[in-house]
Structure formats: structure tokens, C-alpha cells
Amino acid sequence: MNAALGTAGITLGLAGSLVGAVTLAYGLVRHRPRLVGMAGVYALLIGLGALLAVFAMERALLTDDFSLTYVAEHSSTRTPLLFKVATLWAALEGSIILWAVVLAGYLGLVVRRFRTRLTDPMVGWALLTLFVIAAFFFWLMSGPANPFTEVAGAVPADGPGPNPLLQNHVLMAFHPPMLYLGYVGFSVPFAFAIAALVTGRLGEGWLLETRRWTLVAWGFLTVGIVLGAWWSYEVLGWGGYWGWDPVENASFLPWLTGTAYLHSVLVQERRGMLRVWNLSLLCATFALTILGTFLTRSGVIDSVHAFSESDIGPSLLAFFTLIVVVSVGLIGWRGDRLRSPGTIDSPLSREGAFLANNILFAAFAFVILLGTVFPLLIEAFNGDRISVGRPYFDRMTMPLGLAILTLMAVAPVLPWRKASGELLRHRLIWPAWSGAGVLVLAVVLGARGLAPLLAFFLAGVAGGAAVRQLVLATRRQGLQGFLGRANGGMVVHLGVVVIAVAFAASSSFAHEAEFRLSPGESAELAGHRVTYLGVETIEYPEKTALKARVQLDDGRIFAPALQQFPFATQSIGVPSVRTGLTEDIYLTLVAAPDDPAGEAVIGVLVMPLTVWLWVGGGLMALGTLLAAWPGRRRRPTDPVSAPVPEHRPAGRVPADEPSPEPVHALRGTAP
Amino acid sequence: MTRPEVRAEPRRRRFAPWVALTVLVGLLAFVAVLATRDPGSGVSADSPLLGEPAPLIEGSTVDGQPFSLADETGRWVIVNFFATWCVPCRQEHPELVAFTNRQAAEGGDAEVVSVVFDDQPDEVRAFFAEEGGDWPAVTDPDGRIALEYGVAGIPESYLVDPNGFVVSKIVGGITSDGLEQLLARARAGDQGGA
């Protein structure tokens, strides 16, 4: 029943996307607007198909239908309800369903948003691109990664349940969907980039119209990455949150190129420059989401996330190749027509800073891509196998990160076109004081070392620059000063600053030790007293937990544990964390005692400011929301002459103070 | 970046197609590399050390105990290069634990010694405490041991016979069964006996 429902859904989605793609292609090439306008029907079919597949799989999971291979292999009767729902994305086949349903959702939103302009070839080509992407994922589900295969032989009475790592923290229910909302969201701007290239209509602001889509996708991806870091911190028990694992890198790469795009698109909007570059960034971002999926799902790179080996590698690689060939081919064909006559007047200007930002982000992405695939390249060239580990990434990315922080400190105060030294002095006074303040505070609190102190200082300046912009905007516009791109962007900057400080502090000033303690014994670390009280075994329906009771200096009792899931060989450490505003105390049960009165090994890790990583992530999400807030802006595609640099009458604002919004600002906010 | 243009119809050199072509060729080569990679695991590999005396391993373990490979003469030794930041090494570890347990249970004459590759002793200690394994893990602070063995990537292992000669190099993760087979083959080839 479930298998039939699911297969029907996949077939419907596949048929809808294939027929839709063919219809649109024919209509676009032969100029039949009536055919192009039918896109909505096909989008509806795809949406229905994807929803049906999700419904069938969730129904199978919730009703313990072990006749489906996927359910039999990844679920169990003992799995709690929340994790049964989340098992949809606990393994490869299910996560492709999630991918398809998210894509169908975006597709529906695009159709709805542009419903009055469906016959415009620009929208037509974009929808055609989305149909092709949808067709690929439905095809994956109908063949190489079919989630609705049925078990051969007798139906098992129970299953092993999801991978233990995926069912012991509530974050696992949110981290993958957020990531997918980000990953898949990038296919919308990508589709419009392809459409712009095919139709050659690049001067019309279509890319700017899709900017908010990019922003939303980027926001989800940001949240997904931060949640993933938080999950690994709360669950994996090694006390870290970022290990440069191939999968972390795979999610980070599109984030970097997406971030670069969000900045450089402003240069295009304001000065009409960097068109080819922006298109390339959009194509690269989408291609990297597919490449990342390939790297982590094909088994060519060993990764902690390789939860399921699969044979969809070749299909993903072929799709990646298709994207690359089409994108690069179109850009090569159109590139010369798109180049704008504008040039950057002075490197010390807003557009100069955006350019530097893009170079840094591109370099960052390149360094990480190289580190991730380097072992494969070397092996291909001379058969040697090498490993690239944390040391490489730490060494290579630290200077880049500091350079980006430096830029973040200076760029927000730069005017467009050209900055004078006088102007910079005037505008950088407050940020500089704020940086100095942070630096002094850090030194007083005992921070030492060049890199962390430099990071603190730069973060202080960058934070000051962001706050200055927000203060100016709210003075001018009241609470509306928080809305819109420039101001929301500053809130995002504050989030990045907070994360940078937390990252520098937690990675530079952590104290770590392991103590072998008998019940009642205590140990000291970094001014904290840890007392081991004993251990108890707790049986849950789905797992067995061995919980140590550890008392911290303030009398509160924590319970780091080792969990044993049936059917899983490894036991899983569950850290117990005392989270505080200034430092986290991270307790793990490293080794269980042989008998209740025996010695246990307790791992203690004291990390300063860790909680601010998650706060910073929240700030970034909030800033994205403010930046994407629906305001009544002029539609960039409305016919006007090309945007010219505005000359505002000098009012309370210096003549070339960067305005919080471009010309088509929120209505009713004219000074 | 483009140079400033005069206001007339700018006559541009067409170079976008060439740039695109270059990029495309590079990316396709990259795809070709990816397409030809196997989801591989341990493979026996060639090494100039095969049949040569094993480079000396003298040093201290992460627990501060002295260690010398010379003291192990008369036993088969698997010299395993690893780091805790290396995911395949972490995956290989339980296999090594299984192998040493079996050796201990059967009174075998083979043992494992790990050499730490670009990693902190505390990390390694914590890792062994967490994942099991009671064989020595020798620190290699300046990478000298890895250099002498010619380690290219980790995990990488060398089988040293009872006379101290290198008989086999294994690139990538190894399994307990694979090690047993390798030992059996090496013993069969080891006609001289120790």
C-alpha cells in the first residue's frame, strides 16, 4: 500500500517534470506562449507527486511498515515518534524525497510569484531549468535510489532503528531540513541565471529580482550549518563543533560562494558591473551543492557523514557535469555581450571593498575545495594516498578569516566610487574605539596570543562599524532602520562578529583534562571542581544508558553518559554540558567503571564563550530575516533607465553617506 | 577588469569563449578524476622498503613509556600510521582492536604499534581511552619516522617480520580479517623462519 502510494507519487512527479520540461522547451523555441503558460499545471503535478511520496514514506515509518526496505533498515518499533518522523532524512533514499519535496515547494512559490508573467520567456526558461532539476531527482528516486523498494522474502517484525548518532538529539530533526531548504533554494537563482543567459536579457534586473530568493536560501543554509555544528558539539562528545570533515566542507562551499554573490550583486545593482562574475557565482553555488552531495554520498571520500554508501555517485556526477557544461557554455557564449563598460574608480571605495570581499571568499572556497578533493587528485596522478587534515585547514583558513574580518571592519563605512582619507577618519573613529575597547578588555581578562587578540580587535572594529550603520539608519527611520538589505546585512555582520569572537576564544583558550576518579573523588581544572559521585544504568525502550553522576562546584549534578543501542556495535558518548554566558563546562564519560564502585574516567573541557557561537548563528538568521523583509521596493524589472548613482540633497546626512537602501528604497522613508 | 572605454561603440576582443573553454576543460578533467575514483579501501602497495630492514622507531609513547622497534624482534609487528583527525583511521581502529584481541586470545606472535602522524598526544590518549586499544602509540613530533617510512597518506601500515624486515605496505584502512590473511601469506613466504 505505502509502496504503491509512494511509487505513484514518484511516477507522477517524474512525469510532470519531464512532460513539463518538454512542453516548455517546445513552447519557448517555437514561441507558443500558451504552452509556456501551462507551467503552473506541471508545477502542481510535481508538487502533488512529491507530497504523495513524503506522505507514503511518513505513513510507512509511523505505522512500522517493515515491508519497505527503507523502513526495515532505518527504523524500528522502539524509535520515539519524533525520530520516526525524522527518519525520512536519516538515510540517502529518504533524503532524496526531502530534496524533491523542498524543490517542489520552491517551484510552487516561483510559479505563484511570477503568475502574471508566466509567458515571459525569461520566466519560462527559469521554470524549464527547475523542471529539469526536478526530473533528475525524481529519476533518482525511480531508479538508483528508490526509497520504496520492498523487502525480499518475509517481512521482518522489527528493524535496527536509525543510526544511533541520528536519534539521540532533537537537533537532528531540524539540521537536515534546514540544510536542504538552503541547498535546494539555490536552484531558484540558478534557474534565473540560466534563463538570463539563454535569453540574453541581463540588463533588466532579473537577477536582482531573484536576490531575495538567494538571501532566503542562504539564510536557511546558514542556520543549517550552525545547527550542524551545535549538534556535533552536543552529541559527538569530542568537544568540538567544526572538524573540517568533507561533509562540513561540502555545506560550507556553497555558503561561501553564496555569500560572495550576496555582496557582489550590490555592485551590479549600483554600478552595473560584475555581471558575468555574478552569473558565474550563482552557477558555481548550485553546482557546488550537487558536487558536495556527490562527494559525501559516493564514498570516494571517507567521511563521518557517510551514513549510507550508495551507488548514486555516477548519476550525481553526470548531473554535475551537465550543470557545469551548460553554465560554462552559456557564459562563454554570452560573456562578451554582458561585460559592462564601468570600471572601479578607486580600490578604496564600497565597490572596491566588495571586489576584495569576493576575491577573499573565492580564495576561501578554493582552499577548502582543494583540501577536500586533494587526496583524490594526488591519487589520480601518482597513485599515492594522502590525507589532508585539520592542520592544513586551520593554517590556510586563519589568515583568510582575519582578512575577511578586516574587510568587514572597514567596508561598511566606505562610500561608493571613492573615499577620502578625511572621510574615513571621521567614520572609523567609533569602530576603532570599539575595537580598542574589546582588545583592552580581552587583555585584562587574560587573553594572550597574536591571532586571537587580532581577531578580537578586528571583531570589535567590525562590530562597531555595523552598529554605527544601524544607529544612523534608526535615527533616520526609526525602527524601520532595521529593515532592508543594508541594515539587515549589518545585523548579519554582528552575528558573524559574535561567532568570530566565540570561535577565537573557544579554540584558543580551552582547558582540557581527563580524570580517573573513584566515587566521591574530586579533581580541579581551570578553577572548577569536578566530583564523581557514581554511575547508574537506565534502560530505555530503544537504548540502554550508563549515566555517570558528576557534581560541579556549584552543586549541580550532571550526567555524562554512554549509550548503547541494540543492533549497533559502538556505544555512544553523550556529553553533558553546563552552558554559561562566559564559558561552557563540557563533561564526558570517557570510560565506564568495571563495577559500580570502580573508577570512571571523566573528561572535562572548559571552553570560553562557546554559547555565543549559537547566539551569533541566531543573529545571522535574524539579520537575514530583516534583510529579506518584504518591503515595497521598486521591482528591478520595472522599466526605468539603468540605475544611476544618486545625488541626494545634502541634509543631515553627508552627501555620500551610503544610503541604507538603494534608490528604490522602502516607500515613505525619503529623508 | 576592463579598461576604461571610449563612449563610441566599443569594439571588444572576444575572449569570454576562450576563458570559458579553459575553465570547462579544467572542470571536465576534474570530473574525469572524480569519475575514476573507487570507493576504495586498503590496498597493498609498492614501497622501496619492501625486503629492506624496517627504519628504526625509537621514541616514547603517548603515555610516556619508552619504545623501540628493536625490542620487538622475534615478533610480527604491524606499524600503523594514524591520526585522530583522520576519519578513515577512526573507522579502522575497531578492526585493529579486534585483531589485537584475537592475537591476545590465541597467544599469537603479532602485535600492533601505532605511530602518531601530525597529532597531539592528549588527543591520541583520549582517543585510545574512548575507542579501546592497549598497544603502544609512539609519538613522532618532528615527523621523522613517517618520513623514513615514506608515509604519503594515512591510514597506512607496514608489516615487519620477526627479523625486522618490511614485508608489506598497506595503504588505507585495514580490516582484522585482511591482516590475518596478510600474516598467513607472509608466514608462508617466510621460509627461513626466525
PDB file of C-alpha atoms in Angstrom, chain A residues 236-238 243 245-246 273-274 291 294-295 298-300 302-304 306 309 317 320-321 324-326 328-329 331-337 339-344 355 369 373 375-377 379-381 383-392 395 512 514 573 588-591 601, chain B residues 1-7 10 12-25 27-43 45 85-91 117-119 122-123 125-127 129-131 151-156 169 171-173:
ATOM      1  CA  LEU A 236      29.646  13.651  19.334  1.00  0.00           C
ATOM      2  CA  GLY A 237      31.440  14.167  22.600  1.00  0.00           C
ATOM      3  CA  TRP A 238      34.797  15.305  21.300  1.00  0.00           C
ATOM      4  CA  GLY A 243      36.218  19.394  12.198  1.00  0.00           C
ATOM      5  CA  ASP A 245      35.047  16.954   7.675  1.00  0.00           C
ATOM      6  CA  PRO A 246      34.289  16.581   3.956  1.00  0.00           C
ATOM      7  CA  MET A 273      29.414  45.868 -13.141  1.00  0.00           C
ATOM      8  CA  LEU A 274      30.447  42.262 -12.458  1.00  0.00           C
ATOM      9  CA  LEU A 291      29.206  18.329  -6.048  1.00  0.00           C
ATOM     10  CA  PHE A 294      28.291  13.661  -4.740  1.00  0.00           C
ATOM     11  CA  LEU A 295      31.408  13.814  -2.579  1.00  0.00           C
ATOM     12  CA  SER A 298      29.541   8.383  -3.427  1.00  0.00           C
ATOM     13  CA  GLY A 299      32.071   7.035  -0.950  1.00  0.00           C
ATOM     14  CA  VAL A 300      35.057   8.429  -2.851  1.00  0.00           C
ATOM     15  CA  ASP A 302      35.765   8.870   3.691  1.00  0.00           C
ATOM     16  CA  SER A 303      33.652  10.959   5.957  1.00  0.00           C
ATOM     17  CA  VAL A 304      31.889  10.638   9.260  1.00  0.00           C
ATOM     18  CA  ALA A 306      28.876   8.604   5.035  1.00  0.00           C
ATOM     19  CA  GLU A 309      27.096   4.003   0.972  1.00  0.00           C
ATOM     20  CA  LEU A 317      28.497  13.245 -11.141  1.00  0.00           C
ATOM     21  CA  PHE A 320      27.154  17.925 -12.010  1.00  0.00           C
ATOM     22  CA  THR A 321      28.850  17.632 -15.404  1.00  0.00           C
ATOM     23  CA  VAL A 324      28.968  22.698 -15.500  1.00  0.00           C
ATOM     24  CA  VAL A 325      28.832  22.254 -19.268  1.00  0.00           C
ATOM     25  CA  VAL A 326      25.584  24.194 -19.639  1.00  0.00           C
ATOM     26  CA  VAL A 328      30.145  27.464 -18.619  1.00  0.00           C
ATOM     27  CA  GLY A 329      28.997  27.048 -22.216  1.00  0.00           C
ATOM     28  CA  ILE A 331      28.632  32.103 -20.082  1.00  0.00           C
ATOM     29  CA  GLY A 332      31.266  31.621 -22.775  1.00  0.00           C
ATOM     30  CA  TRP A 333      28.670  32.246 -25.470  1.00  0.00           C
ATOM     31  CA  ARG A 334      27.149  35.314 -23.852  1.00  0.00           C
ATOM     32  CA  GLY A 335      30.043  36.576 -21.797  1.00  0.00           C
ATOM     33  CA  ASP A 336      31.324  39.253 -24.136  1.00  0.00           C
ATOM     34  CA  ARG A 337      27.888  40.811 -24.539  1.00  0.00           C
ATOM     35  CA  ARG A 339      30.645  42.955 -19.962  1.00  0.00           C
ATOM     36  CA  SER A 340      29.851  46.394 -18.734  1.00  0.00           C
ATOM     37  CA  PRO A 341      31.868  49.452 -19.575  1.00  0.00           C
ATOM     38  CA  GLY A 342      32.060  50.505 -15.933  1.00  0.00           C
ATOM     39  CA  THR A 343      35.311  50.289 -14.038  1.00  0.00           C
ATOM     40  CA  ILE A 344      36.223  50.556 -10.433  1.00  0.00           C
ATOM     41  CA  LEU A 355      35.584  43.175  -5.048  1.00  0.00           C
ATOM     42  CA  LEU A 369      37.666  22.649  -2.149  1.00  0.00           C
ATOM     43  CA  VAL A 373      39.475  16.796  -3.069  1.00  0.00           C
ATOM     44  CA  PRO A 375      43.617  13.299  -1.798  1.00  0.00           C
ATOM     45  CA  LEU A 376      41.605  12.270  -4.860  1.00  0.00           C
ATOM     46  CA  LEU A 377      43.697  14.373  -7.228  1.00  0.00           C
ATOM     47  CA  GLU A 379      45.791   9.527  -6.023  1.00  0.00           C
ATOM     48  CA  ALA A 380      44.761  10.055  -9.638  1.00  0.00           C
ATOM     49  CA  PHE A 381      48.125  11.470 -10.614  1.00  0.00           C
ATOM     50  CA  GLY A 383      48.553   6.528  -7.085  1.00  0.00           C
ATOM     51  CA  ASP A 384      49.613   7.748  -3.656  1.00  0.00           C
ATOM     52  CA  ARG A 385      47.010   8.181  -0.986  1.00  0.00           C
ATOM     53  CA  ILE A 386      47.441  11.128   1.260  1.00  0.00           C
ATOM     54  CA  SER A 387      45.260  12.662   3.911  1.00  0.00           C
ATOM     55  CA  VAL A 388      44.513  16.289   4.448  1.00  0.00           C
ATOM     56  CA  GLY A 389      43.532  17.019   7.983  1.00  0.00           C
ATOM     57  CA  ARG A 390      42.701  19.803  10.340  1.00  0.00           C
ATOM     58  CA  PRO A 391      46.218  21.235  10.424  1.00  0.00           C
ATOM     59  CA  TYR A 392      46.046  22.192   6.742  1.00  0.00           C
ATOM     60  CA  ARG A 395      46.710  27.026   8.784  1.00  0.00           C
ATOM     61  CA  GLU A 512      41.007  20.001  28.727  1.00  0.00           C
ATOM     62  CA  GLU A 514      40.735  13.573  31.828  1.00  0.00           C
ATOM     63  CA  GLY A 573      29.125   9.013  24.428  1.00  0.00           C
ATOM     64  CA  THR A 588      32.080  13.286  29.023  1.00  0.00           C
ATOM     65  CA  LEU A 589      32.169   9.774  30.384  1.00  0.00           C
ATOM     66  CA  VAL A 590      35.313   8.556  28.665  1.00  0.00           C
ATOM     67  CA  ALA A 591      35.453   5.135  30.191  1.00  0.00           C
ATOM     68  CA  VAL A 601      37.371   8.259  33.512  1.00  0.00           C
TER      69      VAL A 601
ATOM     70  CA  MET B   1      38.712  44.086 -15.004  1.00  0.00           C
ATOM     71  CA  THR B   2      38.141  46.003 -18.186  1.00  0.00           C
ATOM     72  CA  ARG B   3      39.977  49.110 -19.158  1.00  0.00           C
ATOM     73  CA  PRO B   4      38.079  52.377 -19.441  1.00  0.00           C
ATOM     74  CA  GLU B   5      36.301  52.539 -22.778  1.00  0.00           C
ATOM     75  CA  VAL B   6      35.635  55.396 -25.113  1.00  0.00           C
ATOM     76  CA  ARG B   7      31.999  56.283 -25.499  1.00  0.00           C
ATOM     77  CA  PRO B  10      33.235  49.673 -28.032  1.00  0.00           C
ATOM     78  CA  ARG B  12      35.833  44.337 -27.782  1.00  0.00           C
ATOM     79  CA  ARG B  13      38.100  41.420 -28.242  1.00  0.00           C
ATOM     80  CA  ARG B  14      36.094  38.268 -27.843  1.00  0.00           C
ATOM     81  CA  PHE B  15      37.754  36.439 -25.061  1.00  0.00           C
ATOM     82  CA  ALA B  16      34.884  35.058 -22.999  1.00  0.00           C
ATOM     83  CA  PRO B  17      34.642  31.881 -25.121  1.00  0.00           C
ATOM     84  CA  TRP B  18      38.333  31.166 -24.560  1.00  0.00           C
ATOM     85  CA  VAL B  19      38.130  31.736 -20.831  1.00  0.00           C
ATOM     86  CA  ALA B  20      35.045  29.558 -20.698  1.00  0.00           C
ATOM     87  CA  LEU B  21      36.719  26.846 -22.732  1.00  0.00           C
ATOM     88  CA  THR B  22      39.722  26.805 -20.409  1.00  0.00           C
ATOM     89  CA  VAL B  23      37.503  26.628 -17.346  1.00  0.00           C
ATOM     90  CA  LEU B  24      35.437  23.895 -18.936  1.00  0.00           C
ATOM     91  CA  VAL B  25      38.459  21.774 -19.818  1.00  0.00           C
ATOM     92  CA  LEU B  27      36.431  21.185 -14.745  1.00  0.00           C
ATOM     93  CA  LEU B  28      35.952  18.242 -17.070  1.00  0.00           C
ATOM     94  CA  ALA B  29      39.394  16.959 -16.150  1.00  0.00           C
ATOM     95  CA  PHE B  30      38.334  17.285 -12.525  1.00  0.00           C
ATOM     96  CA  VAL B  31      35.162  15.333 -13.240  1.00  0.00           C
ATOM     97  CA  ALA B  32      37.214  12.678 -15.002  1.00  0.00           C
ATOM     98  CA  VAL B  33      39.359  12.316 -11.886  1.00  0.00           C
ATOM     99  CA  LEU B  34      36.272  12.007  -9.703  1.00  0.00           C
ATOM    100  CA  ALA B  35      34.684   9.516 -12.062  1.00  0.00           C
ATOM    101  CA  THR B  36      37.655   7.185 -11.968  1.00  0.00           C
ATOM    102  CA  ARG B  37      37.987   7.057  -8.183  1.00  0.00           C
ATOM    103  CA  ASP B  38      36.879   3.893  -6.482  1.00  0.00           C
ATOM    104  CA  PRO B  39      35.291   3.960  -3.099  1.00  0.00           C
ATOM    105  CA  GLY B  40      38.459   2.165  -2.187  1.00  0.00           C
ATOM    106  CA  SER B  41      39.842   0.768   0.990  1.00  0.00           C
ATOM    107  CA  GLY B  42      43.122  -0.814   1.928  1.00  0.00           C
ATOM    108  CA  VAL B  43      45.329  -2.000  -0.867  1.00  0.00           C
ATOM    109  CA  ALA B  45      51.139  -1.055  -2.249  1.00  0.00           C
ATOM    110  CA  TRP B  85      41.657  13.793  12.907  1.00  0.00           C
ATOM    111  CA  CYS B  86      41.645  11.254  10.112  1.00  0.00           C
ATOM    112  CA  VAL B  87      38.225   9.742   9.628  1.00  0.00           C
ATOM    113  CA  PRO B  88      39.331   6.529   7.868  1.00  0.00           C
ATOM    114  CA  CYS B  89      41.769   5.961  10.754  1.00  0.00           C
ATOM    115  CA  ARG B  90      38.915   6.238  13.210  1.00  0.00           C
ATOM    116  CA  GLN B  91      36.987   3.736  11.151  1.00  0.00           C
ATOM    117  CA  PHE B 117      51.027  11.389  12.487  1.00  0.00           C
ATOM    118  CA  ASP B 118      50.746  15.164  12.977  1.00  0.00           C
ATOM    119  CA  ASP B 119      48.577  14.999  16.071  1.00  0.00           C
ATOM    120  CA  ASP B 122      46.497  14.221  24.523  1.00  0.00           C
ATOM    121  CA  GLU B 123      44.157  13.751  21.586  1.00  0.00           C
ATOM    122  CA  ARG B 125      45.371   9.338  24.638  1.00  0.00           C
ATOM    123  CA  ALA B 126      41.761  10.398  24.770  1.00  0.00           C
ATOM    124  CA  PHE B 127      41.041   8.569  21.544  1.00  0.00           C
ATOM    125  CA  ALA B 129      40.739   5.664  26.113  1.00  0.00           C
ATOM    126  CA  GLU B 130      37.473   6.107  24.298  1.00  0.00           C
ATOM    127  CA  GLU B 131      37.858   3.627  21.473  1.00  0.00           C
ATOM    128  CA  VAL B 151      54.292   7.739   4.522  1.00  0.00           C
ATOM    129  CA  ALA B 152      52.204   9.538   1.937  1.00  0.00           C
ATOM    130  CA  GLY B 153      48.766   9.398   3.478  1.00  0.00           C
ATOM    131  CA  ILE B 154      47.152   7.911   6.477  1.00  0.00           C
ATOM    132  CA  PRO B 155      45.999   5.402   7.465  1.00  0.00           C
ATOM    133  CA  GLU B 156      48.997   3.494   6.226  1.00  0.00           C
ATOM    134  CA  LYS B 169      52.850  -1.974   2.897  1.00  0.00           C
ATOM    135  CA  VAL B 171      47.640   1.859   2.055  1.00  0.00           C
ATOM    136  CA  GLY B 172      44.276   2.844   3.513  1.00  0.00           C
ATOM    137  CA  GLY B 173      42.219   1.248   6.217  1.00  0.00           C
TER     138      GLY B 173
END
